[in-house]
CSV table of N, CA and C in Angstrom, one decimal:
chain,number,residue,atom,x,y,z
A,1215,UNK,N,0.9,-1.2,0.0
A,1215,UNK,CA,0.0,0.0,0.0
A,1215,UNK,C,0.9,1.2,0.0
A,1216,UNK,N,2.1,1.4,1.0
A,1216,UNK,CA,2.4,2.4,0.9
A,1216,UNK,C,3.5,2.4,-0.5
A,1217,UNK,N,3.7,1.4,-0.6
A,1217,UNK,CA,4.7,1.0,-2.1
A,1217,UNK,C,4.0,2.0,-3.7
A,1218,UNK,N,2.4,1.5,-3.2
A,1218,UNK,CA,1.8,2.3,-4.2
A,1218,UNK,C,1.5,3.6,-4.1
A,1219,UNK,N,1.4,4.2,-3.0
A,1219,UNK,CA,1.6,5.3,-3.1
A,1219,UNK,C,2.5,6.2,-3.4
A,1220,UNK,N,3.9,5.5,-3.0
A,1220,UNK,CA,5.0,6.2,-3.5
A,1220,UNK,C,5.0,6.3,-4.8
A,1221,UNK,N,4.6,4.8,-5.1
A,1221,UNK,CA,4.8,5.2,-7.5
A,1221,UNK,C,3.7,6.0,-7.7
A,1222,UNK,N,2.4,6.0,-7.1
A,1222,UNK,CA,1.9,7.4,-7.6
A,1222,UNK,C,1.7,8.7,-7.5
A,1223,UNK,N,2.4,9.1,-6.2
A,1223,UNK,CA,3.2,10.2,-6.1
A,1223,UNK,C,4.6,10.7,-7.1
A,1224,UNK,N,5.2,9.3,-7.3
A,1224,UNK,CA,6.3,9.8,-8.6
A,1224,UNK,C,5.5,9.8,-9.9
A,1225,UNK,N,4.7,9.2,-10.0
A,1225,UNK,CA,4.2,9.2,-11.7
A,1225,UNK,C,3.4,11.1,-11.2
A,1226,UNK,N,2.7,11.2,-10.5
A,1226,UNK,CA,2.2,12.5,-10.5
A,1226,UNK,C,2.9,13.6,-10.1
A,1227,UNK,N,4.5,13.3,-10.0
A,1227,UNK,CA,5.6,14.3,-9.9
A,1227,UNK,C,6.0,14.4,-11.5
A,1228,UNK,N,6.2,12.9,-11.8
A,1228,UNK,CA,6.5,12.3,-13.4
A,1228,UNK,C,6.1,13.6,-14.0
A,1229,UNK,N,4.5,13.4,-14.1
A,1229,UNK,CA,3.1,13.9,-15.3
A,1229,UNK,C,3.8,15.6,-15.1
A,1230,UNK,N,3.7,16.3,-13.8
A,1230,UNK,CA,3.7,17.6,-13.2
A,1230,UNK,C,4.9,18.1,-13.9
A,1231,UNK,N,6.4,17.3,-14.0
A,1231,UNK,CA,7.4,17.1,-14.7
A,1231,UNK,C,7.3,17.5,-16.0
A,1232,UNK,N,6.5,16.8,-16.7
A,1232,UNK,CA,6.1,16.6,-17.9
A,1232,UNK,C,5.6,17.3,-18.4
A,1233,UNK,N,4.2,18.5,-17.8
A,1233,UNK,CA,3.4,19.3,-18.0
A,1233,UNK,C,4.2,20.4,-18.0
A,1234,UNK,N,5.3,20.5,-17.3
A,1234,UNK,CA,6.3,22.1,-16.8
A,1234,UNK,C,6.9,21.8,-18.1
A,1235,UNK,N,7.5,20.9,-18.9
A,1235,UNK,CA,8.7,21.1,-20.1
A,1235,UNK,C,7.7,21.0,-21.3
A,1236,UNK,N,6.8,20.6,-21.5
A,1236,UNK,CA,5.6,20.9,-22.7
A,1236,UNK,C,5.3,22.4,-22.4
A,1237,UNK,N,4.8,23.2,-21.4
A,1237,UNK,CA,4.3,24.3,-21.1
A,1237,UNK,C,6.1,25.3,-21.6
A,1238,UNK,N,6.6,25.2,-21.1
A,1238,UNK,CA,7.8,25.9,-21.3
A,1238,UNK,C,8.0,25.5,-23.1
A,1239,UNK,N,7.8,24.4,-23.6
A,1239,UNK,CA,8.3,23.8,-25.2
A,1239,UNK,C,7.5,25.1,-26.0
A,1240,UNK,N,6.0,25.2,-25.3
A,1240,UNK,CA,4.8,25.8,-25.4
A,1240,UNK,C,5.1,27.1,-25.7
A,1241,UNK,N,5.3,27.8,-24.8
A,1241,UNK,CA,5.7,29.4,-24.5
A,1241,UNK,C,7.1,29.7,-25.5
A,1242,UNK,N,8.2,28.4,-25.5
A,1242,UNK,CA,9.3,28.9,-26.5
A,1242,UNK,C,8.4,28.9,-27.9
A,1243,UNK,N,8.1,28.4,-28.1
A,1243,UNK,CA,7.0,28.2,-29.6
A,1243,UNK,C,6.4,29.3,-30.0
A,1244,UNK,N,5.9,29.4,-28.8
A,1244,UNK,CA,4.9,30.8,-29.2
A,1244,UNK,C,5.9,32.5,-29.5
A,1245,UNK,N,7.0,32.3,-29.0
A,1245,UNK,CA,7.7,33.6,-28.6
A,1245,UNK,C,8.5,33.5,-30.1
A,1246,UNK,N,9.2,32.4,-30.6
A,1246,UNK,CA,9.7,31.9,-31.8
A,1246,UNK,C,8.6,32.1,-32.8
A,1247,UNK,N,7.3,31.9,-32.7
A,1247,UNK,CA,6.5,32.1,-33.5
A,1247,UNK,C,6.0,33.9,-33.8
A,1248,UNK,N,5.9,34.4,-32.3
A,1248,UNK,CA,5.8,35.7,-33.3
A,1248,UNK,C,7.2,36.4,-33.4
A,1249,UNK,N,8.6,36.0,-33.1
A,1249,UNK,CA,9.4,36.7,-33.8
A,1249,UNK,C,9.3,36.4,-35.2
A,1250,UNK,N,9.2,35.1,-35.9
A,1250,UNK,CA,8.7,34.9,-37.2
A,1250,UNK,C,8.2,35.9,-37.7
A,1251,UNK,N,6.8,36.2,-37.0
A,1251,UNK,CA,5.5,37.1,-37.9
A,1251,UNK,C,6.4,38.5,-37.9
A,1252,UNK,N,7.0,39.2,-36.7
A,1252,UNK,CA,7.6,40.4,-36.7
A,1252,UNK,C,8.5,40.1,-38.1
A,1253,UNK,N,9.6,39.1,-38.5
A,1253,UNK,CA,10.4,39.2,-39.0
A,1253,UNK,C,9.2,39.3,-40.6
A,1254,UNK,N,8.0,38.5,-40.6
A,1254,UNK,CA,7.5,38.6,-42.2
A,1254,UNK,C,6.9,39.9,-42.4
A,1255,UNK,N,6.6,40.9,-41.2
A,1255,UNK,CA,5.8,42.3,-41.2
A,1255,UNK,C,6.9,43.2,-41.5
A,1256,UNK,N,8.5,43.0,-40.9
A,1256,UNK,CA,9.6,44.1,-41.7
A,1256,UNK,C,9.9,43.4,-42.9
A,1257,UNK,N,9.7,41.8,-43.3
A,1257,UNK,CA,10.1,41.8,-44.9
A,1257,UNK,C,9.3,42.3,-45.6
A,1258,UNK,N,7.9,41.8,-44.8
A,1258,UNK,CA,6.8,42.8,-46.2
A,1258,UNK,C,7.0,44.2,-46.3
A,1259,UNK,N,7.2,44.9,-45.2
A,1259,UNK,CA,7.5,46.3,-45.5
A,1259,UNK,C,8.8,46.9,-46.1
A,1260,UNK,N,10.1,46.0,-45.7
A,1260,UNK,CA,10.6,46.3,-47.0
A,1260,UNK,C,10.3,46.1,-48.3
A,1261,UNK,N,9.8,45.4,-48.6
A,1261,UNK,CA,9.5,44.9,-49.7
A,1261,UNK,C,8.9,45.7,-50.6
A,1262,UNK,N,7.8,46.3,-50.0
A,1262,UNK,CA,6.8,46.8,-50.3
A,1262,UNK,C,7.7,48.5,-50.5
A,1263,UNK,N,8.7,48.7,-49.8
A,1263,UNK,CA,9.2,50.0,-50.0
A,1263,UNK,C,10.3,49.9,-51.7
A,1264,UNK,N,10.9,48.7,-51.4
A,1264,UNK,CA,11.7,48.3,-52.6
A,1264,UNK,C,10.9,48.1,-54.1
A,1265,UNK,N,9.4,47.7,-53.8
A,1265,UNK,CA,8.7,48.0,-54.9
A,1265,UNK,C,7.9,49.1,-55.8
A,1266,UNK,N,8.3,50.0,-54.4
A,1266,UNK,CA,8.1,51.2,-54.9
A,1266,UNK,C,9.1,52.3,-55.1
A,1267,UNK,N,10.9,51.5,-54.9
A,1267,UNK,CA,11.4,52.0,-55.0
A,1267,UNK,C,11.7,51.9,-56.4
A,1268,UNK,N,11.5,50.8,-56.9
A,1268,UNK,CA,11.3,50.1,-58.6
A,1268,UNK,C,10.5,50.5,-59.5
A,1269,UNK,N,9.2,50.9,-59.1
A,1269,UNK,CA,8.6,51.5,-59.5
A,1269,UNK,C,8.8,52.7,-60.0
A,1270,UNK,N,9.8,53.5,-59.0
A,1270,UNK,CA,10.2,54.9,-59.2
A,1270,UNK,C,11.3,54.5,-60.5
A,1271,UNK,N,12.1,53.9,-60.1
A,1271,UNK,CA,13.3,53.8,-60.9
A,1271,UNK,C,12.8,53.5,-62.5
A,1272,UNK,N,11.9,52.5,-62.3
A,1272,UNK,CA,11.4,52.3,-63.8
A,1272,UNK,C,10.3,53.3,-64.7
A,1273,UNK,N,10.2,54.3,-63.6
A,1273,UNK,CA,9.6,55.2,-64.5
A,1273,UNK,C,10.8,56.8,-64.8
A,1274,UNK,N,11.9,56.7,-64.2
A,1274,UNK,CA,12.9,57.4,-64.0
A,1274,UNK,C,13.3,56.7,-64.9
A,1275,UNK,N,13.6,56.0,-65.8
A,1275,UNK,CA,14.5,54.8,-67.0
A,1275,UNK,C,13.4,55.6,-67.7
A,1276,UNK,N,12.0,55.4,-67.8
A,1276,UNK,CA,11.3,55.7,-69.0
A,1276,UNK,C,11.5,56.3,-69.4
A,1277,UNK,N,11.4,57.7,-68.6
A,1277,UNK,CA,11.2,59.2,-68.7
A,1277,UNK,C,12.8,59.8,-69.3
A,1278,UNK,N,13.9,59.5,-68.7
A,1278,UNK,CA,15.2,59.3,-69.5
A,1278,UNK,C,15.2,59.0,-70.7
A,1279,UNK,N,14.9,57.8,-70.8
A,1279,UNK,CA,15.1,57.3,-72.1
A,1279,UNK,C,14.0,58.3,-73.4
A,1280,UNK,N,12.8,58.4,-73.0
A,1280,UNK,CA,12.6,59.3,-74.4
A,1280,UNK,C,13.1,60.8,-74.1
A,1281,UNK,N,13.8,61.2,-73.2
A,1281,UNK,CA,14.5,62.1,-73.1
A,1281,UNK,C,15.6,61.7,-73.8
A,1282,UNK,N,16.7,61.2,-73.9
A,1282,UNK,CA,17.6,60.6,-74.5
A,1282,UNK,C,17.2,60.6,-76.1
A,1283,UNK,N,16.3,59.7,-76.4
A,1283,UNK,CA,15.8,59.6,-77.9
A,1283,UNK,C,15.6,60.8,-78.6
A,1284,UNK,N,14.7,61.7,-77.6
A,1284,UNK,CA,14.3,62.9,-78.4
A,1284,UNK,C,16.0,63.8,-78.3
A,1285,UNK,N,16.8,63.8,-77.9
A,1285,UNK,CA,18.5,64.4,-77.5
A,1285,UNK,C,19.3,64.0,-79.2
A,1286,UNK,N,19.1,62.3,-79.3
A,1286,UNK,CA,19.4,61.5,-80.5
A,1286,UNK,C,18.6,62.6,-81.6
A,1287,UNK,N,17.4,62.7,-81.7
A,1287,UNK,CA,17.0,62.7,-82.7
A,1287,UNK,C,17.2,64.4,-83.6
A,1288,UNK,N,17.6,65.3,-81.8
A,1288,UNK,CA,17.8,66.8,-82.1
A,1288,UNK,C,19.4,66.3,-82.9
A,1289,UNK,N,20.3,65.6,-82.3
A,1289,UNK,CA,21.7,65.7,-82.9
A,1289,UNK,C,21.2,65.4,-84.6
A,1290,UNK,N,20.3,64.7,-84.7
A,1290,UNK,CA,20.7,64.0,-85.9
A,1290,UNK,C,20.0,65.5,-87.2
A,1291,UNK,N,18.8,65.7,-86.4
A,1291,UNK,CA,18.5,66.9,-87.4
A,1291,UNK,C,19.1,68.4,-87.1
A,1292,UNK,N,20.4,68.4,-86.4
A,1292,UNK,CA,21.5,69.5,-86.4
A,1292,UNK,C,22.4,68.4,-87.0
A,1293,UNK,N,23.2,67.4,-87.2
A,1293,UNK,CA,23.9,66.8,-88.7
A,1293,UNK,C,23.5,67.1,-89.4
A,1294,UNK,N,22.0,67.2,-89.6
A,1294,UNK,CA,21.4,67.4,-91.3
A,1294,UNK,C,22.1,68.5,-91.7
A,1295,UNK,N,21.6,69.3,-91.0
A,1295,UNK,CA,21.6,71.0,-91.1
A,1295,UNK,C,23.4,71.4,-91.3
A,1296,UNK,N,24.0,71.1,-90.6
A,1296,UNK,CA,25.1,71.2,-90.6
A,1296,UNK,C,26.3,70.5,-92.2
A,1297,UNK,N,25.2,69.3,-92.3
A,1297,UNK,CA,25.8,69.0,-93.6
A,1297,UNK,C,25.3,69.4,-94.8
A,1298,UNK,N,24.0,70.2,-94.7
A,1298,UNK,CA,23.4,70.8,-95.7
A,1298,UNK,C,24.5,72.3,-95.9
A,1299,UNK,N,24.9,73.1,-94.6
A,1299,UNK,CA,25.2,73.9,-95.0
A,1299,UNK,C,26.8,74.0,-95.4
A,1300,UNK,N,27.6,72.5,-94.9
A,1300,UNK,CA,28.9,72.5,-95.4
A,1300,UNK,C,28.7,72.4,-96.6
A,1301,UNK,N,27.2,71.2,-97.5
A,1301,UNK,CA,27.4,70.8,-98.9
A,1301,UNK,C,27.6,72.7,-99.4
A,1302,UNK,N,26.8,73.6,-98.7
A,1302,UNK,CA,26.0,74.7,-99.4
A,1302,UNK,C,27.4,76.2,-100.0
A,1303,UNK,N,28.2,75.6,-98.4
A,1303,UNK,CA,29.6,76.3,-98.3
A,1303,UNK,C,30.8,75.8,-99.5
A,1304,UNK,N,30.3,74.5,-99.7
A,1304,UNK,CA,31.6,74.5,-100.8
A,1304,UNK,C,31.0,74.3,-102.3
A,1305,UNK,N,30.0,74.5,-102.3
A,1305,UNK,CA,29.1,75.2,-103.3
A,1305,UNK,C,29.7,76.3,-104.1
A,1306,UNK,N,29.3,77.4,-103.0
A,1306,UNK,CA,29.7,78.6,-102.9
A,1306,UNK,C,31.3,79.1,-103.0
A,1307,UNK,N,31.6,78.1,-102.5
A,1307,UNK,CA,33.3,78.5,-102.4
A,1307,UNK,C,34.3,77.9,-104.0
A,1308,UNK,N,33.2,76.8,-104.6
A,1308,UNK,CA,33.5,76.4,-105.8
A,1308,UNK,C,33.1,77.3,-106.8
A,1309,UNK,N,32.0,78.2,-106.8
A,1309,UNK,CA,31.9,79.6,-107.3
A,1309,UNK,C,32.7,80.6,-107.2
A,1310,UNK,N,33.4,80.7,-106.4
A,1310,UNK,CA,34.1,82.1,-106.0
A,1310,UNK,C,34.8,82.3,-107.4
A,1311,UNK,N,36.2,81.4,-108.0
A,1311,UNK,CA,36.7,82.1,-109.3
A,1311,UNK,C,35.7,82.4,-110.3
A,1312,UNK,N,35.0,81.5,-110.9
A,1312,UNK,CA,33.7,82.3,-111.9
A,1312,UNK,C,33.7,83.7,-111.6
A,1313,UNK,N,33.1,84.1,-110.1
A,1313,UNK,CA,32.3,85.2,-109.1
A,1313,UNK,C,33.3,86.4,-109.8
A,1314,UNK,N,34.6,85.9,-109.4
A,1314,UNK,CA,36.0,86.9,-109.3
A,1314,UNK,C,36.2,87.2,-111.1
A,1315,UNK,N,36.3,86.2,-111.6
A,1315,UNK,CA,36.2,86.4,-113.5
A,1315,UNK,C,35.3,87.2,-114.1
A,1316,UNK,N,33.8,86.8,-113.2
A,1316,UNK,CA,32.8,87.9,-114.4
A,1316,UNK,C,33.4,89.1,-113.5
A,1317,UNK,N,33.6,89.9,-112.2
A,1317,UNK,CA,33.8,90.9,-111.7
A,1317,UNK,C,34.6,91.7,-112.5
A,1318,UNK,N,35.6,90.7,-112.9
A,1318,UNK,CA,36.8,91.3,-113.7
A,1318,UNK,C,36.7,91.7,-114.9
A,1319,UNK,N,35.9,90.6,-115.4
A,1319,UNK,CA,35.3,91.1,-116.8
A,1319,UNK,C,34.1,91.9,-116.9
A,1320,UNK,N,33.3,92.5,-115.7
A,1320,UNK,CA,32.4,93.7,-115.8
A,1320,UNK,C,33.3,94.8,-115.9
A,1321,UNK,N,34.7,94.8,-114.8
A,1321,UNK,CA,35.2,96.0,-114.2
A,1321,UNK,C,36.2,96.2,-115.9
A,1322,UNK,N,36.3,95.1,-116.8
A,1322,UNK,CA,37.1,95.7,-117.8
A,1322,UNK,C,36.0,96.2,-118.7
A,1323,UNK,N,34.9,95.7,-119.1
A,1323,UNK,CA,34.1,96.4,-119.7
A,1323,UNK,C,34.0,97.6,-119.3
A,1324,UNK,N,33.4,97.9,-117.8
A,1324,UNK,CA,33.2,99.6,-117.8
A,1324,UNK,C,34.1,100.2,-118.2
A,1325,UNK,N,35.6,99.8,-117.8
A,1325,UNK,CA,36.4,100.5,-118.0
A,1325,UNK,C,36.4,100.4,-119.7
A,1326,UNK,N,36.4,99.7,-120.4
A,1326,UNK,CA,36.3,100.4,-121.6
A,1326,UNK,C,35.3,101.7,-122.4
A,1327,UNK,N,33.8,100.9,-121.7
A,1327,UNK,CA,32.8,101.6,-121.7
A,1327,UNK,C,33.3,103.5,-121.7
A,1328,UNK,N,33.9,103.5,-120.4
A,1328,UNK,CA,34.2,104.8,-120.1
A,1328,UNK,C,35.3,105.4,-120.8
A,1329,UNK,N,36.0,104.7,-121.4
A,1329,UNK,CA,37.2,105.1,-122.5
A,1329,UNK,C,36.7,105.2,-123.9
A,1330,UNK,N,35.3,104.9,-123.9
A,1330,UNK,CA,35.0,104.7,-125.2
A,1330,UNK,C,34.2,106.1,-125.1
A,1331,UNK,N,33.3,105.9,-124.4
A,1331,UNK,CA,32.4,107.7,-123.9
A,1331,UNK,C,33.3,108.8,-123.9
A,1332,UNK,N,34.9,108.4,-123.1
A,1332,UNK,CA,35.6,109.6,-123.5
A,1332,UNK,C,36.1,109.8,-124.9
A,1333,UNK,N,36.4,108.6,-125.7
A,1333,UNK,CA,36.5,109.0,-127.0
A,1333,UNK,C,35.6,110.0,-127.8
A,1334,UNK,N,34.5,109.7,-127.4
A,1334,UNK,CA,33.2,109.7,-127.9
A,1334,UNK,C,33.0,111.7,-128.0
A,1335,UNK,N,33.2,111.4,-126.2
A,1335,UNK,CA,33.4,113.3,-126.6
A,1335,UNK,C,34.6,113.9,-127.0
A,1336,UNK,N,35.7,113.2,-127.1
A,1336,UNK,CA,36.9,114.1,-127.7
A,1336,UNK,C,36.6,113.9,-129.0
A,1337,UNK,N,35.9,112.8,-130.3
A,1337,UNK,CA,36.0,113.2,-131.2
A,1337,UNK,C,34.6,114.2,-131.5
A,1338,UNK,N,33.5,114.5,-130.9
A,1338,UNK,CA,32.5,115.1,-130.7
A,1338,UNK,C,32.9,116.9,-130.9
A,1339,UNK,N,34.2,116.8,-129.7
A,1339,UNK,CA,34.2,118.1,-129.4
A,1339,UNK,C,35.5,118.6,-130.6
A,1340,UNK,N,36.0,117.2,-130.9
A,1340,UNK,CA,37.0,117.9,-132.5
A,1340,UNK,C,36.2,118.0,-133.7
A,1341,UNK,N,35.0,117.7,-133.7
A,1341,UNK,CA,33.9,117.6,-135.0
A,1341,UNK,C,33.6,119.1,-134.7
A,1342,UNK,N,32.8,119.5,-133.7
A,1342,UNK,CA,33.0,121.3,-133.3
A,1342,UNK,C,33.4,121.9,-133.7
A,1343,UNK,N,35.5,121.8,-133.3
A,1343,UNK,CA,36.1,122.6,-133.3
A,1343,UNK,C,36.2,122.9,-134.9
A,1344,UNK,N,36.1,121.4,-135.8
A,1344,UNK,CA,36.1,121.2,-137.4
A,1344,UNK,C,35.2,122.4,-138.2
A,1345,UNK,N,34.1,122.3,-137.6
A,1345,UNK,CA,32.6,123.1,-137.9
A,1345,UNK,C,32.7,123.9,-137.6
A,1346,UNK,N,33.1,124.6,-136.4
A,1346,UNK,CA,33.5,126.0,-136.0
A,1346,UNK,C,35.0,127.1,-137.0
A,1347,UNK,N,35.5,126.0,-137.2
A,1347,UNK,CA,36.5,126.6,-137.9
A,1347,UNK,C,36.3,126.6,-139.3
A,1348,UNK,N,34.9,125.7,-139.8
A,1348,UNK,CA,34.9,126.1,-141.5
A,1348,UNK,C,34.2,127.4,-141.7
């Protein structure tokens, strides 16, 4: 009798035993379980900041980029322009002797022109003097 009481005093020290390291297994669990949740509430919020930090960046790429394009597209129509007016410059510059020859040959004409006008009145004013003296 009293043999049996002592094993069921140890088995209900046992169980009591038993109940303290489940209850403690219990409480570690739970304390590991919401550092978990804390740890998934700062990944989601990073996350969620990193997605909008992507967000920014890929509309900062967009907005670049046809900025860029339209940059491309001013260079290429200042090339145009630029090679329209080198074609236009050596145009021009392949004209210059012609330019300088007719000049030369207007400036010898007048000048004859005007050597011929003054012929014109010296034999004018010796036809006069011819008439005046008959």
């Amino acid at each position: 009798l009293m043999s049996d009481r002592i094993e069921q005093a140890q088995q209900q020290q046992q169980q009591q035993h038993n109940r303290e390291e489940e209850d403690a297994k219990y409480e570690a669990l739970k304390q590991r379980l919401r550092a978990v949740q804390e740890q998934i509430q700062r990944v989601g919020a990073q996350l969620e900041r990193t997605r909008g930090d992507e967000q920014s960046a890929r509309s900062k790429l967009h907005s670049d980029t046809k900025s860029l394009k339209a940059c491309k597209l001013s260079v290429r129509k200042s090339q145009m322009q630029i090679d329209g007016l080198q074609q236009r410059k050596s145009t021009l510059e392949q004209q210059i002797p012609e330019l300088d020859a007719n000049e030369a040959r207007d400036r010898s004409a007048a000048e004859q022109g005007s050597r011929r006008q003054e012929l014109e009145h010296a034999k004018e004013a010796k036809s006069e003097e011819y008439r005046a003296a008959q």
